[in-house]
CSV table of C-alpha atoms and ligand atoms in Angstrom, one decimal:
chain,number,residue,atom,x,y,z
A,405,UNK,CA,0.0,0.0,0.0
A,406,UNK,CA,1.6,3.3,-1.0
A,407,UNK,CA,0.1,6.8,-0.5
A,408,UNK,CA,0.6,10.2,-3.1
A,409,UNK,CA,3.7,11.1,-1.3
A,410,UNK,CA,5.6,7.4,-2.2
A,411,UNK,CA,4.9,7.3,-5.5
A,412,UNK,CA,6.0,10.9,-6.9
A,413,UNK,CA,9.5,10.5,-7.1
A,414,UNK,CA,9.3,7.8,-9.4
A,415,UNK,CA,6.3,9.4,-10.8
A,416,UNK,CA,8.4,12.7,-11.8
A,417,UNK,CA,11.6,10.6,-13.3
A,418,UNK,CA,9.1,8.9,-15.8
A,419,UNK,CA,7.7,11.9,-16.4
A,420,UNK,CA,11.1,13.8,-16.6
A,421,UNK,CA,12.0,11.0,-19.1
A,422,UNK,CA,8.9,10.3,-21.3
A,423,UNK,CA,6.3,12.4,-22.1
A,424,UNK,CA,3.0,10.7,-21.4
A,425,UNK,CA,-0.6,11.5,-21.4
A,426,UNK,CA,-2.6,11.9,-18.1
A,427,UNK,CA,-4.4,8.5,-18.9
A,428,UNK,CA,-1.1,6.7,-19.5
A,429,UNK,CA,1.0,8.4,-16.8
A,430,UNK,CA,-2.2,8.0,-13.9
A,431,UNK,CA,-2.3,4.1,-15.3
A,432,UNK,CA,0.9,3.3,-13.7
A,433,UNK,CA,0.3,3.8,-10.1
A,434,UNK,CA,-4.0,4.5,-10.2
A,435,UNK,CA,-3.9,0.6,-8.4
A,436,UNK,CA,-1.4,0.9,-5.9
A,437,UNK,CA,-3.5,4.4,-4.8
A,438,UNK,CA,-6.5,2.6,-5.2
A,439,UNK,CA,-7.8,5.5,-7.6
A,440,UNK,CA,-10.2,5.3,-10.2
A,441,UNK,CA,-9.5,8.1,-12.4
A,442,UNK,CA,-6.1,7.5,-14.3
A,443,UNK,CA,-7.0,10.4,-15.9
A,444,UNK,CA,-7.5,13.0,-13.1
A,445,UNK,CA,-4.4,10.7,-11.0
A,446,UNK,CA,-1.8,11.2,-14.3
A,447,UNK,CA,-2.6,15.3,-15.0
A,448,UNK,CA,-2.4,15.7,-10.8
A,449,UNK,CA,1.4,14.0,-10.6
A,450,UNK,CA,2.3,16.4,-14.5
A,451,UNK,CA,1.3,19.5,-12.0
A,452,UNK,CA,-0.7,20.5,-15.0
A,453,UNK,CA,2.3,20.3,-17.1
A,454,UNK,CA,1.5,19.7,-21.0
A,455,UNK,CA,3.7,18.6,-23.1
A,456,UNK,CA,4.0,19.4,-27.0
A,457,UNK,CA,4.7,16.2,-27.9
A,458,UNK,CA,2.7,13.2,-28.4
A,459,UNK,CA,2.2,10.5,-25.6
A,460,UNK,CA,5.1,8.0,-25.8
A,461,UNK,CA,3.0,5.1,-24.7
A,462,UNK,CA,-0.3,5.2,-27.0
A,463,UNK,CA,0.6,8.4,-29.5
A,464,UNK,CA,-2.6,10.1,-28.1
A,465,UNK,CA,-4.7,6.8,-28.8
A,466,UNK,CA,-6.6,8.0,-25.6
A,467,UNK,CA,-7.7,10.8,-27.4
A,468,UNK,CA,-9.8,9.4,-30.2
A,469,UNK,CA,-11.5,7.2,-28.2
A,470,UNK,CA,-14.6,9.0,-29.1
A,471,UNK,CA,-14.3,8.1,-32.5
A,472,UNK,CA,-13.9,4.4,-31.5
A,473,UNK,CA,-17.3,4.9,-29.5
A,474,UNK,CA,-19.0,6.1,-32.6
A,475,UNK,CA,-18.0,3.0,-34.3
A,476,UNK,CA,-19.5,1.2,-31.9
A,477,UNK,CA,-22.8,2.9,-31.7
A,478,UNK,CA,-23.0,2.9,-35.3
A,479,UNK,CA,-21.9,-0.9,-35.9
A,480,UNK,CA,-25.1,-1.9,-33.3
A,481,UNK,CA,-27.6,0.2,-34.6
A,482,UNK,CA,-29.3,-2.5,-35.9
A,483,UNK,CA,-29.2,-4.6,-33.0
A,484,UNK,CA,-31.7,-5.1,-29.8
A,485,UNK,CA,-29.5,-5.7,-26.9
A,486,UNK,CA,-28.8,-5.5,-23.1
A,487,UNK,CA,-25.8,-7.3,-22.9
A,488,UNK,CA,-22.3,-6.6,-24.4
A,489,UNK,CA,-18.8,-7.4,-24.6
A,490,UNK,CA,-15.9,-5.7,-25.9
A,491,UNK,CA,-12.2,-6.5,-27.3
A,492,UNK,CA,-9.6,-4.8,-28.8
A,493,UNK,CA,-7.0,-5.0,-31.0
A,494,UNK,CA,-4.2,-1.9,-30.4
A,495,UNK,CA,-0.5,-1.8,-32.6
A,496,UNK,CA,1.7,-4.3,-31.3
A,497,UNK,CA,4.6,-1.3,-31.0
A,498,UNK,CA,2.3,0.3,-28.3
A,499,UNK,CA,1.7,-3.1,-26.6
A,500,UNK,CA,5.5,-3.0,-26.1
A,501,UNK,CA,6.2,0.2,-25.2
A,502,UNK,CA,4.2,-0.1,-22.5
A,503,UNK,CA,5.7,-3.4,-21.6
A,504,UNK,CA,9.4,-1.5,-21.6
A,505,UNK,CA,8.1,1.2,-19.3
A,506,UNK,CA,6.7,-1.2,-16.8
A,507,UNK,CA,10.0,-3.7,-16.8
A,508,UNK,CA,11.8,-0.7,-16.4
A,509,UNK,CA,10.4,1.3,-13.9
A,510,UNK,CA,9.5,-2.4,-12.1
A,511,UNK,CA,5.9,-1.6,-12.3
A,512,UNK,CA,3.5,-4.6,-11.0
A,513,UNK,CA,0.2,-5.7,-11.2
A,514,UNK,CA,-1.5,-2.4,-13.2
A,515,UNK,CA,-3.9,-2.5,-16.1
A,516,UNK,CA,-2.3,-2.8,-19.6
A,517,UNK,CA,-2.6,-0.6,-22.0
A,518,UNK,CA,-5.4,-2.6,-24.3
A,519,UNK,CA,-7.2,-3.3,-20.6
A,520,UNK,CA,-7.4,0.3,-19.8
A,521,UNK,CA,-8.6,1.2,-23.7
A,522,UNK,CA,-11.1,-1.5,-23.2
A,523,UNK,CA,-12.4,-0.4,-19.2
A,524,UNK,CA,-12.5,3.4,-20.9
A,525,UNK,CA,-14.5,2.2,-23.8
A,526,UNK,CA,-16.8,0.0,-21.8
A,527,UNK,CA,-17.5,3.7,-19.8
A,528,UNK,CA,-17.8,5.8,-22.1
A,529,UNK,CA,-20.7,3.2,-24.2
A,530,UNK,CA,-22.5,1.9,-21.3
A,531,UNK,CA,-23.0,5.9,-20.3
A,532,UNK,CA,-24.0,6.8,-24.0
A,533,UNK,CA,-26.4,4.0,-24.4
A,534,UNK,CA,-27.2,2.3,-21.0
A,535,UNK,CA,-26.3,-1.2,-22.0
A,536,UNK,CA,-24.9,-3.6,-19.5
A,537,UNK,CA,-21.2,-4.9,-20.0
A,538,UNK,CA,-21.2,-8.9,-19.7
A,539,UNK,CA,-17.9,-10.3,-19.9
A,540,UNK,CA,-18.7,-13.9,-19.8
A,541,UNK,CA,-22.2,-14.9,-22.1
A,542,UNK,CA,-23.1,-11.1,-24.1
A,543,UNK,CA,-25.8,-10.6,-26.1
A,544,UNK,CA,-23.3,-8.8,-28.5
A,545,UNK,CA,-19.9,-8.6,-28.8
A,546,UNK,CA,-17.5,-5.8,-30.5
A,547,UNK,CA,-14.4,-7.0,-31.7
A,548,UNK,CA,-12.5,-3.3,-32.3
A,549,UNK,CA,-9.6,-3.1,-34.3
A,550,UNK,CA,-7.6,0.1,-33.3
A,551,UNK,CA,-4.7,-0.6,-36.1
A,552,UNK,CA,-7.5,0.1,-39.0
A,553,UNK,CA,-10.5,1.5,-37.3
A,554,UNK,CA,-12.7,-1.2,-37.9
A,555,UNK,CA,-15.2,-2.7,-36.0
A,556,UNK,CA,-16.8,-6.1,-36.1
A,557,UNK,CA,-20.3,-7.3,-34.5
A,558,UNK,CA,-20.9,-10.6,-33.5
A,559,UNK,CA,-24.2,-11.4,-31.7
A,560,UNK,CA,-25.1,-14.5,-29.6
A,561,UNK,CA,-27.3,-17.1,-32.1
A,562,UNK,CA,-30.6,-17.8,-30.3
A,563,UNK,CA,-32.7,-21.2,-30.7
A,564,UNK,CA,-36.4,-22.0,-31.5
A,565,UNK,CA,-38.1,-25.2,-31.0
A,566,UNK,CA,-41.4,-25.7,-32.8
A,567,UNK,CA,-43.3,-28.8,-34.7
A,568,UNK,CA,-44.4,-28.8,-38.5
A,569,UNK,CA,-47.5,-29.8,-40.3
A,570,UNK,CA,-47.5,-31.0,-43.9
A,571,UNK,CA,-50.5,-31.3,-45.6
A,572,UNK,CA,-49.3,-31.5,-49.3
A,573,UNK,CA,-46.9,-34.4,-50.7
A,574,UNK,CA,-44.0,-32.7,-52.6
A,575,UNK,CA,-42.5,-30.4,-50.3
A,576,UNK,CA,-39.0,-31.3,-49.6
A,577,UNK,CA,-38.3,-31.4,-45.6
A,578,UNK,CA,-34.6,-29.9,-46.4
A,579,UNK,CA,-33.5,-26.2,-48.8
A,580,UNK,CA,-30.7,-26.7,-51.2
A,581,UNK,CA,-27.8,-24.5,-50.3
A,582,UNK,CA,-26.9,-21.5,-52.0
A,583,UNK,CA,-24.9,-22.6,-55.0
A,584,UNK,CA,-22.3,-20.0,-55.1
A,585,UNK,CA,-21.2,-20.5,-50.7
A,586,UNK,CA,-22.1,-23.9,-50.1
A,587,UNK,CA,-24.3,-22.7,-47.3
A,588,UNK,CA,-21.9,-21.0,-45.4
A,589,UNK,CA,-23.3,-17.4,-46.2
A,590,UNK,CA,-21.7,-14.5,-49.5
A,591,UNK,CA,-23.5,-11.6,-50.7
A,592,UNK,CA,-25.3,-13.4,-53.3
A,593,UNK,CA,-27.4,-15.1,-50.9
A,594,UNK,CA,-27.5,-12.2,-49.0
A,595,UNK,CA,-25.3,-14.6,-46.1
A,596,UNK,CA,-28.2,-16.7,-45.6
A,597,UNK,CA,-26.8,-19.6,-47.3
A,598,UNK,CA,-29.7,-20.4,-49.4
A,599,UNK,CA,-31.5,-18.3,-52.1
A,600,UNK,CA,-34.5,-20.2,-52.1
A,601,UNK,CA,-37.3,-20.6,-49.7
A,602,UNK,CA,-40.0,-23.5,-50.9
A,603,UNK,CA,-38.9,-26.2,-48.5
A,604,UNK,CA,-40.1,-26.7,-45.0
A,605,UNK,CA,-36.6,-25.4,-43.8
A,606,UNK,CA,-36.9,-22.2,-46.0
A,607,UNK,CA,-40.2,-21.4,-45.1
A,608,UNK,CA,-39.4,-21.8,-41.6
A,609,UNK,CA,-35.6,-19.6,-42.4
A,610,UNK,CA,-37.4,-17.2,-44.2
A,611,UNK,CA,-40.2,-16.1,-41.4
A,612,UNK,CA,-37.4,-16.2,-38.5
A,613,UNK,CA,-34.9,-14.2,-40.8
A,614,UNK,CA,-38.1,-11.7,-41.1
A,615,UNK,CA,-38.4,-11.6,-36.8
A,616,UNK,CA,-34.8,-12.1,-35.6
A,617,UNK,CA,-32.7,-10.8,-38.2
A,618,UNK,CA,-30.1,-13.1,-38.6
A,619,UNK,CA,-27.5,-14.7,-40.8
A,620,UNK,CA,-28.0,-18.3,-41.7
A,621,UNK,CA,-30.0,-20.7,-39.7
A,622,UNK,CA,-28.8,-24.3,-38.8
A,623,UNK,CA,-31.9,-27.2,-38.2
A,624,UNK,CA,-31.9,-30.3,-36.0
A,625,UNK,CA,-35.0,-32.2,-37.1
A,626,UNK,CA,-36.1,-34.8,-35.3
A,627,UNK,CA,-36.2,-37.5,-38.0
A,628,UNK,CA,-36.9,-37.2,-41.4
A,629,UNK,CA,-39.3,-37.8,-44.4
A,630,UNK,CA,-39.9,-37.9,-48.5
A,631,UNK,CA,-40.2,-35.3,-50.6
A,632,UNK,CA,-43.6,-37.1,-51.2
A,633,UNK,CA,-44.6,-37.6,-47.2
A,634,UNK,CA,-47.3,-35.8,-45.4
A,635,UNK,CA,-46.4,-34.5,-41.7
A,636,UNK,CA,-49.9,-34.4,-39.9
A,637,UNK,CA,-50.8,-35.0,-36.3
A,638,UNK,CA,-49.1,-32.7,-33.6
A,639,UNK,CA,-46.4,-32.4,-36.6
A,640,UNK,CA,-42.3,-33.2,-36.6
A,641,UNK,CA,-40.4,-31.6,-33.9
A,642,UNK,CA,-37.1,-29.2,-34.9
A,643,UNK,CA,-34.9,-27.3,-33.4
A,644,UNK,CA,-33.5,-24.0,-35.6
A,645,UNK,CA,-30.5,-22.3,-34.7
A,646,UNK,CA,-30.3,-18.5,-36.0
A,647,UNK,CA,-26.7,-16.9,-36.3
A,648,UNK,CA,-25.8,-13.4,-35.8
A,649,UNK,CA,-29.7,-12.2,-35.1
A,650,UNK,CA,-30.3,-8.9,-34.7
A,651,UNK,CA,-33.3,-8.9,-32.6
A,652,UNK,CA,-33.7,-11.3,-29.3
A,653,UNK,CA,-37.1,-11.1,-28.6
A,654,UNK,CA,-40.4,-11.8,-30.6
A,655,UNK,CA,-44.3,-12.8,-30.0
A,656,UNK,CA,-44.4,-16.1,-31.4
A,657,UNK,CA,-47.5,-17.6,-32.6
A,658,UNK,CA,-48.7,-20.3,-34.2
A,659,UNK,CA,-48.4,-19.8,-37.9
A,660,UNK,CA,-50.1,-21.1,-41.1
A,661,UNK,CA,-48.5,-20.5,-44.9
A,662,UNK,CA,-49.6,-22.7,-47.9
A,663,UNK,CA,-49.5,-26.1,-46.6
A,664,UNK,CA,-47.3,-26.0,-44.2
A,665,UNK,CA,-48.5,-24.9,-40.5
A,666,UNK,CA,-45.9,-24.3,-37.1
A,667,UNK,CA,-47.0,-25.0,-33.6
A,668,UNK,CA,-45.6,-25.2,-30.6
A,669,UNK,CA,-43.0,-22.1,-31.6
A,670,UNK,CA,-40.6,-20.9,-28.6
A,671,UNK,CA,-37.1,-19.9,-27.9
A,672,UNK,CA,-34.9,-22.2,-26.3
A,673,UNK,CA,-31.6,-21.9,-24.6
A,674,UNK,CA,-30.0,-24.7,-27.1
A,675,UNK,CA,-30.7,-27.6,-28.9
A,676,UNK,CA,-30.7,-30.9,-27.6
A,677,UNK,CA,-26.5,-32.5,-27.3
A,678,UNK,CA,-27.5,-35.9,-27.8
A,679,UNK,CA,-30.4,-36.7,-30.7
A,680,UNK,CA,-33.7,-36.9,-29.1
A,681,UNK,CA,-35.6,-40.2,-28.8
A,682,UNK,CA,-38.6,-40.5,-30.3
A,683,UNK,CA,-41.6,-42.6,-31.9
A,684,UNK,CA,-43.9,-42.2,-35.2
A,685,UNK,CA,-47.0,-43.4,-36.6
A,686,UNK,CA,-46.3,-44.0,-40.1
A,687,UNK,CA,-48.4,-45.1,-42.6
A,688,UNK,CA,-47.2,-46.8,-45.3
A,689,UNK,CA,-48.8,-47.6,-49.2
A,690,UNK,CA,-47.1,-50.9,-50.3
A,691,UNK,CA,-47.1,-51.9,-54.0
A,692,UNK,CA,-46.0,-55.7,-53.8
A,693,UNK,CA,-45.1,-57.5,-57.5
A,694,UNK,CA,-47.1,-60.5,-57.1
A,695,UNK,CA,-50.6,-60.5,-55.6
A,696,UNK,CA,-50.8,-60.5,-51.9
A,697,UNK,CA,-52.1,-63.5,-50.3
A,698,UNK,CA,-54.3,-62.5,-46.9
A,699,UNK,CA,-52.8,-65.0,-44.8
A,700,UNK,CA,-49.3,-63.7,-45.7
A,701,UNK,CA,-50.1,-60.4,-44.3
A,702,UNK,CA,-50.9,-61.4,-40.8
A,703,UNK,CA,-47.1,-62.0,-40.6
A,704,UNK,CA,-47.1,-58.6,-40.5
A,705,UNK,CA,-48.0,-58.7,-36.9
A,706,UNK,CA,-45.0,-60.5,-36.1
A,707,UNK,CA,-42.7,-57.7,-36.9
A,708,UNK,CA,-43.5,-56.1,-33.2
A,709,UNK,CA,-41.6,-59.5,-32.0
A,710,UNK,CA,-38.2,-58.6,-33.0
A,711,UNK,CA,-36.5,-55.6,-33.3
A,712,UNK,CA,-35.7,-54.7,-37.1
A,713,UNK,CA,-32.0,-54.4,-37.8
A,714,UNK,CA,-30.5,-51.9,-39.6
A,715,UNK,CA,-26.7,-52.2,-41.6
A,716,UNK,CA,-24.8,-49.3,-42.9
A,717,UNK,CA,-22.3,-49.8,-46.0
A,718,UNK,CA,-20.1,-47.8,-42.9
A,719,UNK,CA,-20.5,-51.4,-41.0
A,720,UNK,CA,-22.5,-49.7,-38.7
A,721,UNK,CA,-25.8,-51.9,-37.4
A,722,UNK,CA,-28.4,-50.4,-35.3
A,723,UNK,CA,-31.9,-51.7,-33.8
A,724,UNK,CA,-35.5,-50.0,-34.0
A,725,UNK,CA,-38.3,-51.4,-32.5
A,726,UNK,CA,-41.8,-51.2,-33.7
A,727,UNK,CA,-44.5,-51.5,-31.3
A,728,UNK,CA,-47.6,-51.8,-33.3
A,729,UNK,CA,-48.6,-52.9,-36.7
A,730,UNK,CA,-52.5,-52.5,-38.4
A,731,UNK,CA,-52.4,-53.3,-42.3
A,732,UNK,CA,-55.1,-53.6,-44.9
A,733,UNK,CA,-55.5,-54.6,-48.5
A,734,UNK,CA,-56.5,-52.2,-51.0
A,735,UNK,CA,-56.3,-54.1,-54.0
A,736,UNK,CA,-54.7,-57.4,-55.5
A,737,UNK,CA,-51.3,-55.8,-55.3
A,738,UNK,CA,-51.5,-53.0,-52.7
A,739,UNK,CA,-52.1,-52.7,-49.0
A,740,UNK,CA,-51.9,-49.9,-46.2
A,741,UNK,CA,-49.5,-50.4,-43.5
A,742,UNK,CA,-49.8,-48.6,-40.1
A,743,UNK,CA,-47.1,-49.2,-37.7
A,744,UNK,CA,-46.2,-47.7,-34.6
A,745,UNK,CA,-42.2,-47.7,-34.8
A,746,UNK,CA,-39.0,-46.1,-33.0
A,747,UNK,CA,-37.8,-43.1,-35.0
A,748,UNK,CA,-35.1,-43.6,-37.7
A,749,UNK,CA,-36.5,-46.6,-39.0
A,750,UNK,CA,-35.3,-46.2,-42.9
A,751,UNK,CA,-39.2,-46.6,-44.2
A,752,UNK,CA,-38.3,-47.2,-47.6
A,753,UNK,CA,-35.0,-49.6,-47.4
A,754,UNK,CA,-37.5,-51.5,-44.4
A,755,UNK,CA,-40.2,-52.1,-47.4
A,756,UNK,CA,-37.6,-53.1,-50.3
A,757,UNK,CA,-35.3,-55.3,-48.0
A,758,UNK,CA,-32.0,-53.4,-48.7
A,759,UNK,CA,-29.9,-54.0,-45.9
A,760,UNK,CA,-32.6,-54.8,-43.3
A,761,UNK,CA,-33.7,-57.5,-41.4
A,762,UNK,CA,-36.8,-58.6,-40.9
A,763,UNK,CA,-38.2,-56.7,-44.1
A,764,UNK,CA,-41.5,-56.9,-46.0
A,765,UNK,CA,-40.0,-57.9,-49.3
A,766,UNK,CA,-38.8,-61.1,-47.1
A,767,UNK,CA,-41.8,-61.5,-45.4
A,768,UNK,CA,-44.5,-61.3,-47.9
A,769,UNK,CA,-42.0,-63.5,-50.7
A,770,UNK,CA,-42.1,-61.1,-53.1
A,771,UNK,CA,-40.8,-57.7,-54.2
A,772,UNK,CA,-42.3,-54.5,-52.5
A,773,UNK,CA,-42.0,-51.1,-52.4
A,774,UNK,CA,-43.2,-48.2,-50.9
A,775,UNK,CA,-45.4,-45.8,-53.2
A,776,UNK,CA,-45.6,-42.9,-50.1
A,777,UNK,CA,-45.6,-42.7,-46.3
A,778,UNK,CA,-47.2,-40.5,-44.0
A,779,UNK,CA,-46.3,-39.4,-40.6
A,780,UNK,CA,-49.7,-39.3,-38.8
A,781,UNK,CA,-47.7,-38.5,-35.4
A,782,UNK,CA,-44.0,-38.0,-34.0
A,783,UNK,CA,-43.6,-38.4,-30.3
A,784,UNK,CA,-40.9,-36.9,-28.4
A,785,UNK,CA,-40.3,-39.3,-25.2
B,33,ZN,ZN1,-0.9,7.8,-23.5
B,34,ZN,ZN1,-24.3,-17.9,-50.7
């Protein structure tokens, strides 16, 4: 602990030697007073002495700090926030020079010279706008690049959780990325990463990009289905990530556009780590190649016996139960399948016998396929 009267000595030899600014000067003994003002601490130990000269520390950095502000106000204009973080990014040579005055004049334990730009900054925007400085989870964060007066905005992606309806067959589940980025985000698509919005993922990008703001959005479904499948029931589950929004908060109802309706819409702190486990009713139109015998399709009820394995070209072999099975013929060479089944089952592999075990191609003796399949209802365990 040192008092006024300790620390001028050493105080007027810097001085003597270096001309620094008030903020730099007050910076390197402001802790060991325990003062807050480096400013008012540094012009007291100059005896309002001013030099010509620029400061050797930060070249008068410290006075065009307002600028920096105004490239901060500007750069979040566009954003709703309460939260923010800062960093910085100051020459190198002035990073130095104030490591060479504090080796030299043994100075310990007092801010640096990006710390202080940053605590300086963080005053002078949380005055001008009121916003609240969180250095561990901001809504926003600057990332301020003193070398070339730039000033880069990243905010915190949000989540939404909601459930789909599909009442007409031929909307694909998935968008096609944009051609020219690969879905990573360029100017073409406007850094949404796709250009086109007919898919139940655009539609569902295209009304969050409208209410959030926001870059690119990144889906976890829970499970999947056919171009040609309908989604009915309490509708598929999904989790949608959206980067870099620029607004937080929104009323979020349930919505309906042309065949495709969203329930259940919230934000969420994250999607799930692990995938979800879940069940679907599913049914299934079979086409089989030779006519179907009656008493070959009450094996059918046998398939809630065994669990149905699955094999991978990867080598990989996994299990999915189904729980219930209701089937009936249509016509000679067609029959409706209902089955109650573990989510991930592959519906149409399952039907044609590629790779999985018991299948209906196997069961029935005789070539099938799946003409469509429906999710009636996805439950979430
Ligand atoms: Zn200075
Ligand atoms: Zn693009």
């Amino acid at each position: 602990m040192s008092n006024y009267f300790q620390i001028t000595p050493i105080a007027n030899e810097i001085a003597k030697k270096y001309d620094l600014c008030d903020q730099c000067l007050g910076r390197l003994f402001s802790k060991q007073l325990h003062l807050s003002s480096n400013k008012l601490l540094g012009r007291k130990l100059k005896n309002g002495y001013d030099s010509k000269n620029k400061c050797y520390v930060c070249k008068n950095l410290f006075f065009t700090l307002d600028h920096f502000l105004k490239l901060m106000i500007n750069s979040s204009s566009n954003y709703v926030f309460k939260t923010y973080g800062i960093g910085i990014m100051i020459k190198p040579s002035i990073v130095d020079r104030d490591d060479f005055i504090r080796s030299k004049y043994n100075l310990k334990g007092i801010d640096s010279i990006k710390t202080d730009i940053a605590k300086e900054l963080i005053k002078l925007f949380t005055k001008k706008t009121k916003k609240i400085m969180d250095s561990l989870d901001p809504e926003i964060t600057f990332t301020l690049n003193l070398k070339d007066e730039s000033c880069q905005l990243r905010s915190k992606s949000i989540t939404i959780f909601g459930r789909y309806v599909k009442s007409r067959r031929g909307i694909p589940q998935k968008q096609k990325s944009c051609d020219n980025c690969f879905g990573k985000g360029c100017r073409m698509c406007d850094f949404h990463g796709i250009t086109e919005f007919e898919s139940v993922e655009g539609i569902i990008s295209k009304l969050f990009f409208k209410k959030f703001g926001g870059t690119t959005t990144k889906f976890s479904w829970i499970g999947g289905e056919d171009n040609s499948s309908l989604v009915l029931g309490s509708g598929r589950p999904f989790f949608v990530k959206i980067k870099n929004p620029s607004k937080r908060k929104s009323i979020l109802r349930d919505r309906k556009f042309d065949f495709i309706s969203l329930y259940n819409l919230k934000i969420v702190n994250a999607s799930p780590k692990k995938p979800l486990h879940f069940n679907s009713i599913i049914k299934i139109k079979i086409f089989t190649t030779s006519q179907i015998d009656s008493k070959d399709l009450k094996k059918l009820k046998d398939l809630t016996d065994t669990p149905i394995v699955i094999y991978e070209k990867s080598g990989k072999r996994s299990e999915k139960k189904i729980f219930d099975v209701k089937y009936r013929k249509n016509s000679k060479n067609v029959f409706t399948m209902t089955i109650t089944a573990e989510g991930g089952l592959p519906i149409r592999r399952f039907i044609v016998g590629d790779d999985v075990l018991p299948n209906i191609s196997i069961l029935l003796h005789t070539p099938c396929v799946a003409q469509e399949f429906d999710f009636l209802d996805i439950m979430v365990e």
